[in-house]
Coordinates of C-alpha atoms in Angstrom, one line a residue:
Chain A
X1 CA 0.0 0.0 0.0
X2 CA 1.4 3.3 -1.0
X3 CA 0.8 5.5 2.7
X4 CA 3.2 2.1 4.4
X5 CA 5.3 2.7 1.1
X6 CA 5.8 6.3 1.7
X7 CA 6.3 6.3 5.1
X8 CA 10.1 5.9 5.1
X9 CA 10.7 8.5 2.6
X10 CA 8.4 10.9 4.4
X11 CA 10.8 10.1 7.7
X12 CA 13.2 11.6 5.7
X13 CA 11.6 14.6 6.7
X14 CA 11.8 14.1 10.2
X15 CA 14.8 15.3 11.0
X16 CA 14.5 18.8 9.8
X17 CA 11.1 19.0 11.2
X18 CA 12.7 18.3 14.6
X19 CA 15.8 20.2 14.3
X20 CA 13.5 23.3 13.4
X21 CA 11.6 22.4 16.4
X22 CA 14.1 22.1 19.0
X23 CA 16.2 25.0 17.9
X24 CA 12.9 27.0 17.5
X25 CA 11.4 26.2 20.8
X26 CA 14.9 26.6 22.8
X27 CA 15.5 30.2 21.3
X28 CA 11.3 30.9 21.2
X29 CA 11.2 30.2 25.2
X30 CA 14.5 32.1 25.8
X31 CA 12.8 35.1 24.3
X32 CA 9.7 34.2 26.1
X33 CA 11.1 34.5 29.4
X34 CA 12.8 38.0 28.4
X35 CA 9.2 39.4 27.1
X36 CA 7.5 37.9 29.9
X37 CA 10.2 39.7 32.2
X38 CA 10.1 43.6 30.4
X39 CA 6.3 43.1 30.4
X40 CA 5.9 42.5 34.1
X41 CA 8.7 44.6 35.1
X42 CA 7.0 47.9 36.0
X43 CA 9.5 49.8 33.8
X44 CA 7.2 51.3 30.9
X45 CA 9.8 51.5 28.6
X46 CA 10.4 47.7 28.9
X47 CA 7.0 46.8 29.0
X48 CA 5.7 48.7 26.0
X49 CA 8.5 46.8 23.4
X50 CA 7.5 43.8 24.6
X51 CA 3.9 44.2 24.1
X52 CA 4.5 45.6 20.8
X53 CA 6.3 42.3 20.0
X54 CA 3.9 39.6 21.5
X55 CA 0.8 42.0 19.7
X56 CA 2.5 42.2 16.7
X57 CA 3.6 38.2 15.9
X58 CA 0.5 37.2 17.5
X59 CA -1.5 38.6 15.2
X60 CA -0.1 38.2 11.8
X61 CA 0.2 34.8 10.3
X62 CA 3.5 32.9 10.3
X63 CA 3.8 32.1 6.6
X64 CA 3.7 36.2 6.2
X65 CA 6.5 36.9 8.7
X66 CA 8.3 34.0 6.5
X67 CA 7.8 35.6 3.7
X68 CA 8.8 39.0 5.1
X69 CA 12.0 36.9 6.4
X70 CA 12.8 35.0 3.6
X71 CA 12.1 37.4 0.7
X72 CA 11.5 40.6 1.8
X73 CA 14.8 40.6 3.9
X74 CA 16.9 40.2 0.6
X75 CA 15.7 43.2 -0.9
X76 CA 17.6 45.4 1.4
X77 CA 21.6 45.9 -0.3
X78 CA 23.0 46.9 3.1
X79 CA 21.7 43.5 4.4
X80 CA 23.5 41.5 1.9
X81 CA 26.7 43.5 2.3
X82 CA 26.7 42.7 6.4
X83 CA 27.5 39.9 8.3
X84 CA 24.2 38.6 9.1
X85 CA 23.8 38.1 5.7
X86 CA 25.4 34.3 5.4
X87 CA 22.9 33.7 8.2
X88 CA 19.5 35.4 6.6
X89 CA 20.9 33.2 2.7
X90 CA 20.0 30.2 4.3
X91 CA 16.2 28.8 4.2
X92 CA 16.8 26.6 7.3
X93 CA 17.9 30.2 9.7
X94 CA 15.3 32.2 8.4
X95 CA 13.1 29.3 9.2
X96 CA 14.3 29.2 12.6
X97 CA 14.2 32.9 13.1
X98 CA 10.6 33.1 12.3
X99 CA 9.5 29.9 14.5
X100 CA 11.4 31.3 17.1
X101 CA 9.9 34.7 17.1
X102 CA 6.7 32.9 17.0
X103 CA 7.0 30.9 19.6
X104 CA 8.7 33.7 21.8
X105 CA 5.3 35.6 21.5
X106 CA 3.2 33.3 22.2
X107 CA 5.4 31.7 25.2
X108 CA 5.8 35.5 26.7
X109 CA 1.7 35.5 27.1
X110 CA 1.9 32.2 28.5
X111 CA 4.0 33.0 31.1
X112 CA 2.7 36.2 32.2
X113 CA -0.3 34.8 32.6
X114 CA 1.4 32.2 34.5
X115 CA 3.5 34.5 36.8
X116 CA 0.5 36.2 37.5
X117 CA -1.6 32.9 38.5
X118 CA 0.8 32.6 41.6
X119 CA -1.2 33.5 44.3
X120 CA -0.6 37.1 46.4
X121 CA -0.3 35.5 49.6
X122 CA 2.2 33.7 49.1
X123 CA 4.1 36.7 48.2
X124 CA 3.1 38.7 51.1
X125 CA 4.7 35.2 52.8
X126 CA 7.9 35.6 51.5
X127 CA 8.0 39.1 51.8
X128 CA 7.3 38.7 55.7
X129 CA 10.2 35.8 56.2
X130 CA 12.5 38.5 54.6
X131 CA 13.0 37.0 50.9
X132 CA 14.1 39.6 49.0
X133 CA 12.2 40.3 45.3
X134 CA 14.7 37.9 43.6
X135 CA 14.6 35.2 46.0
X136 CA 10.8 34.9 45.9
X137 CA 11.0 35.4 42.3
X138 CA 13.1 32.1 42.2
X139 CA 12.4 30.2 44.8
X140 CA 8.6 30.6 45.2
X141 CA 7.2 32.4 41.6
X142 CA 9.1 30.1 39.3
X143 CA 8.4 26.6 40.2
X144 CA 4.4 27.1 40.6
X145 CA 4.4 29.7 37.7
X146 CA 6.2 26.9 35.5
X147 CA 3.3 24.1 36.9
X148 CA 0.9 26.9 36.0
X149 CA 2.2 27.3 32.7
X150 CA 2.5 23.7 31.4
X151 CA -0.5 22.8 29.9
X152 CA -0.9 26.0 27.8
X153 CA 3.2 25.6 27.1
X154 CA 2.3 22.0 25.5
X155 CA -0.2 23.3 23.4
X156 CA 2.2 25.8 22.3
X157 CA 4.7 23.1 21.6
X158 CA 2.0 21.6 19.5
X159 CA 1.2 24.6 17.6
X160 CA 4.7 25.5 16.9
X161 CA 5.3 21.3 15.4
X162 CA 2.4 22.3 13.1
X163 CA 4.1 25.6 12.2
X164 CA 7.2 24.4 11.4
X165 CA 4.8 22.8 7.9
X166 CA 4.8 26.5 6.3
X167 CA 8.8 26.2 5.9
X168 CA 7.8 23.6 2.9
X169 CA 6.6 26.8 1.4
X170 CA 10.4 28.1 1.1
X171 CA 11.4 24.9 -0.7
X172 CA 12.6 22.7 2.4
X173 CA 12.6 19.2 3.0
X174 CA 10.9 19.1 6.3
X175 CA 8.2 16.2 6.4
X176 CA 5.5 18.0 4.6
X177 CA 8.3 19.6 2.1
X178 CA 9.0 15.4 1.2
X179 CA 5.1 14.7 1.2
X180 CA 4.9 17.2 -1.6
X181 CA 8.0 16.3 -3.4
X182 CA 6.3 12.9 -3.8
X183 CA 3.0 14.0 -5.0
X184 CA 4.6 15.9 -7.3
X185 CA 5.7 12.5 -9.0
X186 CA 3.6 9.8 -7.3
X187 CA 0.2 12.5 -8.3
X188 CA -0.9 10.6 -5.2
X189 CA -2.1 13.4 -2.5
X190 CA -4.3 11.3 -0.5
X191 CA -2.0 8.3 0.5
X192 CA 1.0 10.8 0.7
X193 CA -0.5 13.3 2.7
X194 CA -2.3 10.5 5.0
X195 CA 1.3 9.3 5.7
X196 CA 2.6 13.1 6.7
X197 CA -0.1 13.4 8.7
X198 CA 0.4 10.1 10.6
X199 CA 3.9 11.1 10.9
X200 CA 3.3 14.5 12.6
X201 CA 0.6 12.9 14.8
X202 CA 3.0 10.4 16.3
X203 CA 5.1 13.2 17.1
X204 CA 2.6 15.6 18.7
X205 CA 1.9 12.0 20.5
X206 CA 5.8 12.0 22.0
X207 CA 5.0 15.5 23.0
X208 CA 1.6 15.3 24.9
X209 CA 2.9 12.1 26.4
X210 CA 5.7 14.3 27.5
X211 CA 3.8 17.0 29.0
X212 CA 1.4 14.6 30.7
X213 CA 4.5 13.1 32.4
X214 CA 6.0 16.6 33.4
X215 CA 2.2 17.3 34.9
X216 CA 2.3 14.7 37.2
X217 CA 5.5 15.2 38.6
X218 CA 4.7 19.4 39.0
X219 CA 0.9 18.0 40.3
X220 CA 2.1 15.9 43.0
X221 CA 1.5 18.7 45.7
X222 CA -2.1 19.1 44.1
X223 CA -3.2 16.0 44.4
X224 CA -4.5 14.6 48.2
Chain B
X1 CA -2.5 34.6 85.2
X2 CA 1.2 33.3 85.4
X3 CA 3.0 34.8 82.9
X4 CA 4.7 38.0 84.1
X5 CA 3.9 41.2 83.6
X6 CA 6.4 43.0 81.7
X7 CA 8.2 46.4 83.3
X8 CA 6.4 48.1 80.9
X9 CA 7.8 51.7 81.9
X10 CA 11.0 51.2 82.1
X11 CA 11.5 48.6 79.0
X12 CA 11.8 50.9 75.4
X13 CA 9.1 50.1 73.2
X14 CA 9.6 47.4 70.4
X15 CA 7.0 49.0 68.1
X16 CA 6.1 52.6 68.9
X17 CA 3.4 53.8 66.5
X18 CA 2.9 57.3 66.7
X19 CA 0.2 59.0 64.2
X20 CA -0.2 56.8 62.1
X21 CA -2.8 57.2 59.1
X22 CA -3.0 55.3 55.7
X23 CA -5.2 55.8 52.5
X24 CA -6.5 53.2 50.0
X25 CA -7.2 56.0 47.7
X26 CA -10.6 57.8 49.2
X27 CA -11.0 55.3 51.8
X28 CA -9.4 56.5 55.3
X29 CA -8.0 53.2 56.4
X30 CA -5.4 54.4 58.9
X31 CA -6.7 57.9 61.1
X32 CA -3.6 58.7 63.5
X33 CA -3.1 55.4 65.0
X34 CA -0.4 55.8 68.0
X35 CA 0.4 52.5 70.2
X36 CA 3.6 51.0 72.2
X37 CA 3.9 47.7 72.5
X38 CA 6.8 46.6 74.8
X39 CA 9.0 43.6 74.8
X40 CA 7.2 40.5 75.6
X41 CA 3.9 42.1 75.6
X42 CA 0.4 40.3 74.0
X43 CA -1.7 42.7 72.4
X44 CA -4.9 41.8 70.8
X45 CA -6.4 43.8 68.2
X46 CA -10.1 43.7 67.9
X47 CA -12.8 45.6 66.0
X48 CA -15.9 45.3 63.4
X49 CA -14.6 43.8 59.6
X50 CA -13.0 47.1 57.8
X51 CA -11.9 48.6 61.3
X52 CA -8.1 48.8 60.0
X53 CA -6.9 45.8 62.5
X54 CA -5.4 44.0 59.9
X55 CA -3.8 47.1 57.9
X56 CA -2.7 48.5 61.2
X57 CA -0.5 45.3 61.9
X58 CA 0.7 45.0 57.9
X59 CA 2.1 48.7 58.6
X60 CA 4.2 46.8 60.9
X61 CA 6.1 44.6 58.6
X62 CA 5.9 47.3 55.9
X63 CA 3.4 44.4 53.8
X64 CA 1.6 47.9 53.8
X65 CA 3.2 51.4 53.8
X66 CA 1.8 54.4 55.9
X67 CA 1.0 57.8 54.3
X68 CA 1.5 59.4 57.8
X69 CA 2.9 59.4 61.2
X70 CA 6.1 57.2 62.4
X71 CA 6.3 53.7 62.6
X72 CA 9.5 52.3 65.2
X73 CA 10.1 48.3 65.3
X74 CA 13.1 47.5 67.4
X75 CA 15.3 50.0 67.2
X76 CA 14.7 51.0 63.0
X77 CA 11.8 53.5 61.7
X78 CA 9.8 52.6 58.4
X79 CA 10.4 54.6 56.1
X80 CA 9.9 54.6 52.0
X81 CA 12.4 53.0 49.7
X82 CA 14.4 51.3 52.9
X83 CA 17.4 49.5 51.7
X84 CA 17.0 46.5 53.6
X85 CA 13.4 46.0 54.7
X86 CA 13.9 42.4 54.0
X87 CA 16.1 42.7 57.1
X88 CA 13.8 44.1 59.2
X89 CA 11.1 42.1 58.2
X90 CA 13.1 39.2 58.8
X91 CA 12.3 40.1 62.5
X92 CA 9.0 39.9 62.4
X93 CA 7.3 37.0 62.2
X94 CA 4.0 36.9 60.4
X95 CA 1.2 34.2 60.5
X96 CA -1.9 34.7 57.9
X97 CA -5.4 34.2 57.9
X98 CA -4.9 32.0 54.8
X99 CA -1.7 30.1 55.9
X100 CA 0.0 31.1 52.5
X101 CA 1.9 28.0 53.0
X102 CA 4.2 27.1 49.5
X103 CA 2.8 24.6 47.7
X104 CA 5.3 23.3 46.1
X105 CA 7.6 22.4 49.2
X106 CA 6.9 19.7 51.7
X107 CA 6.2 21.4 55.6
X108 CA 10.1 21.1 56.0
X109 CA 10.9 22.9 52.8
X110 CA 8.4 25.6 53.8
X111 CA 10.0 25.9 57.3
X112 CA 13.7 25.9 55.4
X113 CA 13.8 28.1 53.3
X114 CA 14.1 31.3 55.1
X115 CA 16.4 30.6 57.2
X116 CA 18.9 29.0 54.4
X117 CA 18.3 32.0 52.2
X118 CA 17.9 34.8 54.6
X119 CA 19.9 33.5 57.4
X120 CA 22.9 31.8 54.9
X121 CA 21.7 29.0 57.3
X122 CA 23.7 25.6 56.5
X123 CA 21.1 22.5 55.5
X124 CA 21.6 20.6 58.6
X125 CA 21.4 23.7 61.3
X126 CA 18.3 24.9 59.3
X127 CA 16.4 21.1 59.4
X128 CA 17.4 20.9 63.0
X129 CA 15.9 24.3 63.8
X130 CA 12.8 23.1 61.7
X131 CA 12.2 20.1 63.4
X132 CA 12.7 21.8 66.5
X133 CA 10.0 24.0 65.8
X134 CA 7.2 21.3 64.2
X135 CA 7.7 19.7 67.8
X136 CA 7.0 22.7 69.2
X137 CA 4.0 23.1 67.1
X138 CA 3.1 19.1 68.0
X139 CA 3.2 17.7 64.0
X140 CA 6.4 16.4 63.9
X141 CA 5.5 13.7 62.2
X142 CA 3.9 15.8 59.1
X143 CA 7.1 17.1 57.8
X144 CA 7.6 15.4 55.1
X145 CA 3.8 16.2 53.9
X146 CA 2.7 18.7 51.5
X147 CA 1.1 21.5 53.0
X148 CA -2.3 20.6 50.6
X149 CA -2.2 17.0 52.9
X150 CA -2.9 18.8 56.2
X151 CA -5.7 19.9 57.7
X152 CA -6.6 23.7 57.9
X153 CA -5.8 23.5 61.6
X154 CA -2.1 21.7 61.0
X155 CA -1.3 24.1 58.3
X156 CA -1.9 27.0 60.8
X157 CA 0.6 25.4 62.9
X158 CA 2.9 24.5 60.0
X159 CA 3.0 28.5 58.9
X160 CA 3.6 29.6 62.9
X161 CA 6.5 27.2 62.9
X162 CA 7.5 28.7 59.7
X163 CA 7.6 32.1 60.7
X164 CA 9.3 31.2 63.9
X165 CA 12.6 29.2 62.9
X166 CA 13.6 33.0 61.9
X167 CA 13.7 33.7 65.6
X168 CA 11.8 36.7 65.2
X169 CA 11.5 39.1 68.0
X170 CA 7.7 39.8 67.4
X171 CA 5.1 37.5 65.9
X172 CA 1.8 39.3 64.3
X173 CA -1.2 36.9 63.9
X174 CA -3.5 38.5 61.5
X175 CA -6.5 36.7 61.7
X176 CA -4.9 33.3 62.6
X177 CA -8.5 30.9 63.3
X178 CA -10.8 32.9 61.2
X179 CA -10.5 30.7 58.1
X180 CA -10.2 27.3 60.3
X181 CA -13.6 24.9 61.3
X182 CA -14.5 25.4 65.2
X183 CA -12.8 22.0 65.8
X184 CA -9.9 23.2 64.5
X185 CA -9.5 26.7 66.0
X186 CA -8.4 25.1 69.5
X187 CA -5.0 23.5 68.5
X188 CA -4.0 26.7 67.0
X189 CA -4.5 29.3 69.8
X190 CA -3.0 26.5 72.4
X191 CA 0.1 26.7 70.6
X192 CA 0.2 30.0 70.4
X193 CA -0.8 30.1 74.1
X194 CA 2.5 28.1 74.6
X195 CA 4.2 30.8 72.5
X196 CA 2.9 33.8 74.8
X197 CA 3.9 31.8 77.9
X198 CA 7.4 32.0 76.6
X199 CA 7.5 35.5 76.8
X200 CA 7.1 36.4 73.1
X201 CA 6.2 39.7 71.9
X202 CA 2.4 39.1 70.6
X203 CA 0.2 41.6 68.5
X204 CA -2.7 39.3 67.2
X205 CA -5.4 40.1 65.9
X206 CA -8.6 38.0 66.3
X207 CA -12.1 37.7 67.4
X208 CA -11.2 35.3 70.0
X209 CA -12.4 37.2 73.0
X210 CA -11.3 34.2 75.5
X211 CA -8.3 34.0 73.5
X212 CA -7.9 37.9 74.8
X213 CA -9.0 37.3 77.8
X214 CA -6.4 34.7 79.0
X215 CA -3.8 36.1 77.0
X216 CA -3.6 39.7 76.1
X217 CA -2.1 42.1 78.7
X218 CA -3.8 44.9 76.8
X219 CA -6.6 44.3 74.5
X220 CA -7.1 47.7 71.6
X221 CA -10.3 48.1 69.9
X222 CA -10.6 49.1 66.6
X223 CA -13.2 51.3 64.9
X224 CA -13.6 53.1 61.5
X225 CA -9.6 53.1 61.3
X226 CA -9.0 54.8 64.8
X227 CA -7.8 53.3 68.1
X228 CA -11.0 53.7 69.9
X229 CA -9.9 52.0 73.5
X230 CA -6.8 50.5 74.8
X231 CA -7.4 48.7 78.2
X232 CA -5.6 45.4 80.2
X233 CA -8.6 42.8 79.1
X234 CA -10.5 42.7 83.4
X235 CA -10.7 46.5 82.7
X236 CA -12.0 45.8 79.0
X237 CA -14.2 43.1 79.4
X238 CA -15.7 44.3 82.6
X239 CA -16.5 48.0 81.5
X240 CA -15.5 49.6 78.5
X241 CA -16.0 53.2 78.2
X242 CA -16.6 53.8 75.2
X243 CA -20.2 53.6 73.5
X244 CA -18.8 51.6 70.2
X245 CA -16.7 49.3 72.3
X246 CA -19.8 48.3 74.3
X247 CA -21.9 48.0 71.4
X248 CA -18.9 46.1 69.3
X249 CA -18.8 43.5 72.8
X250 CA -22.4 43.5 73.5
X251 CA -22.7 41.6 69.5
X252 CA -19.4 39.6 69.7
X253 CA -20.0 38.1 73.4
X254 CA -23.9 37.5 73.1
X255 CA -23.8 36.0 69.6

């Protein structure tokens, strides 16, 4: 049957798929934490970029900002002539730029929300035993903001596996960029496509069962 | 009563308010509130919901800042942008209506933590202290729970135990049995019965008028933000002078 055929071939893809991941989601949640930071900081001129940033990749879709990226990016002369330029020539970094930037908006909401989940009194707590703002930030916000955080963080994780499809659209070979270099000479979409899609969903599968397990071990204080 | 009276006259205050007044934006909170509270001394802070008790005692670990007046707490004034309020609040020792236990560390966690981070306490001196304490507070045997596993009563203790392995020199109870079942609220004011006994300096503020009774050597009553009466409790219970203290006692003993 052509989708068990495929299914190696479409493997093929994997590995891109999850190196665009990883990268994307390591560099996305480092920039989530820093937005997440300026936007609860108190400091308006902190606050204000960040805001600006989360509003702005939030609400445009991905496959534009890879376009912007990817194409748009090129047309400047001064940007060829720098040193980011070897960097911004390749598909695969201007891939990971816009996943991570992506990712970095949508984690910064996720954790400010989460931060500010964490319940006042046990702030006023810490502040009474003498913490001091870091120390409560790290030793009390953190670890029940990051429980707070997980399930919408998975989701996110999710999102971002499905995002990294658009990056077939700037002729790579992730997993759907192989699907469609197959159709394109099997003219088989269905079983083709049917295999990508199995593929991705025993993916997402390793991540939800990930998540799930990184639940139970931050709910074992919830739990009687 | 056994415990000792302190020399109150001779003895400098431990926290001198003097004036103090503090405004959630239109809302008077705080009208020139002046109190001394020596070393060793139980006060107990009473008044109808919304009197100021509980802002009145957050003034004095700076939880809340005053607009007005001075605020003295052994031997260092509030004042805005302190450098190291953590220190001084590192002195006081404050138990909540809510317990505002962590979560996310077991009862020994909770009860280390300040004292390894504040007090640069090593592991072994801070676990002794904490175990020390959770005797003290009779639920030894719960330390390696999550807060979430005891009862409301048990976490009470858990958080006075918490607030006292930083060897503070005054403990303020802010509501400490309002948010407990009746059969609960027992265990927690016997310990801190035993804690008063011991000679430590007490502002609490409850609706526990036996509590007061037994305990207090002066009992304040609170009204619309003011210090309405300050009195030893025989003089308050037996005939307050004031017409809203009489009419505040006359609901809370006959109910």
């Amino acid at each position: 049957m052509l989708i068990a055929v495929s299914l190696p071939k479409i493997a093929g893809g994997v590995v891109l798929t999850l190196k665009l991941l990883v990268v994307s989601l390591l560099t996305g949640t480092l920039l989530g934490i820093g937005a997440a930071l300026m936007r609860i900081s108190g400091n308006r001129l902190l606050a204000w970029p960040s805001f600006a940033y989360s509003y702005v990749f939030r609400g445009t879709p991905m496959l534009v900002q890879l376009f912007i990226i990817y194409y748009g990016l090129s047309q400047f002369e001064w940007l060829r002539n720098s040193m980011v330029w070897p960097i911004l020539r390749e598909p695969f970094w201007c891939a990971v730029i816009a996943l991570s930037l992506n990712c970095g908006a949508y984690s910064a909401e996720i954790l400010r929300a989460a931060i500010r989940g964490v319940d006042q009194g046990l702030h006023e707590a810490g502040r009474a035993l003498g913490l001091t703002t870091r120390q409560r930030f790290l030793f009390i916000t953190t670890p029940i903001a990051v429980r707070l955080a997980l399930p919408a963080y998975g989701n996110e994780m999710i999102g971002l596996l499905k995002g990294t499809a658009l990056v077939s659209m700037i002729a790579m070979n992730d997993i759907t960029g192989v699907a469609r270099t197959i159709v394109a000479k099997t003219f088989a979409p269905y079983e083709i496509f049917i295999a990508a899609a199995i593929v991705y969903l025993s993916i997402t599968w390793v991540i939800q069962h990930g998540i799930r397990l990184a639940e139970l071990h931050f709910n074992r204080y919830i739990k009687k | 009563m056994s415990h000792p009276m302190p020399t109150t006259q001779q003895t400098e205050a431990i926290i001198m308010l003097d004036g103090v007044g503090k405004r959630f934006g239109d809302f008077h909170a705080l009208k020139a509130c002046s109190m001394l509270v020596h070393k060793g001394q139980k006060i107990v802070l009473c008044g109808p919901s919304g009197s100021g008790k509980s802002t009145l005692i957050r003034c004095i670990n700076r939880l809340e800042e005053h607009d007005s007046g001075r605020i003295v707490v052994a031997g260092t004034e509030l004042t805005r942008n302190m450098p190291d309020i953590a220190a001084v609040q590192s002195e006081i020792g404050m138990v909540f209506q809510q317990f505002n236990l962590f979560p996310h560390l077991t009862v020994l966690e909770n009860l280390m933590l300040a004292p390894r981070l504040v007090r640069k306490m090593p592991r072994t001196q801070a676990r002794e202290i904490a175990m020390h304490y959770l005797a003290r507070v009779r639920i030894p045997e719960q330390a390696d729970k999550f807060p979430v596993q005891l009862s409301g009563g048990q976490q009470q203790r858990v958080a006075i135990a918490r607030a006292l392995c930083m060897k503070p020199q005054i403990m303020l109870f802010d509501e400490p049995t309002s948010a407990l079942d009746p059969e609960m609220i027992k265990e927690v004011l016997d310990v801190m019965t035993d804690l008063a006994r011991d000679g430590m300096t007490m502002v609490v503020v409850t609706h526990e008028m036996g509590f007061a009774r037994r305990i207090a050597d002066l009992v304040v009553f609170m009204d619309a933000g003011e210090i309405v009466e300050q009195a030893p409790p025989a003089e308050f219970f037996g005939g307050a002078r004031n017409a809203r203290t009489q009419a505040f006692l006359q609901q809370i003993l006959t109910h």
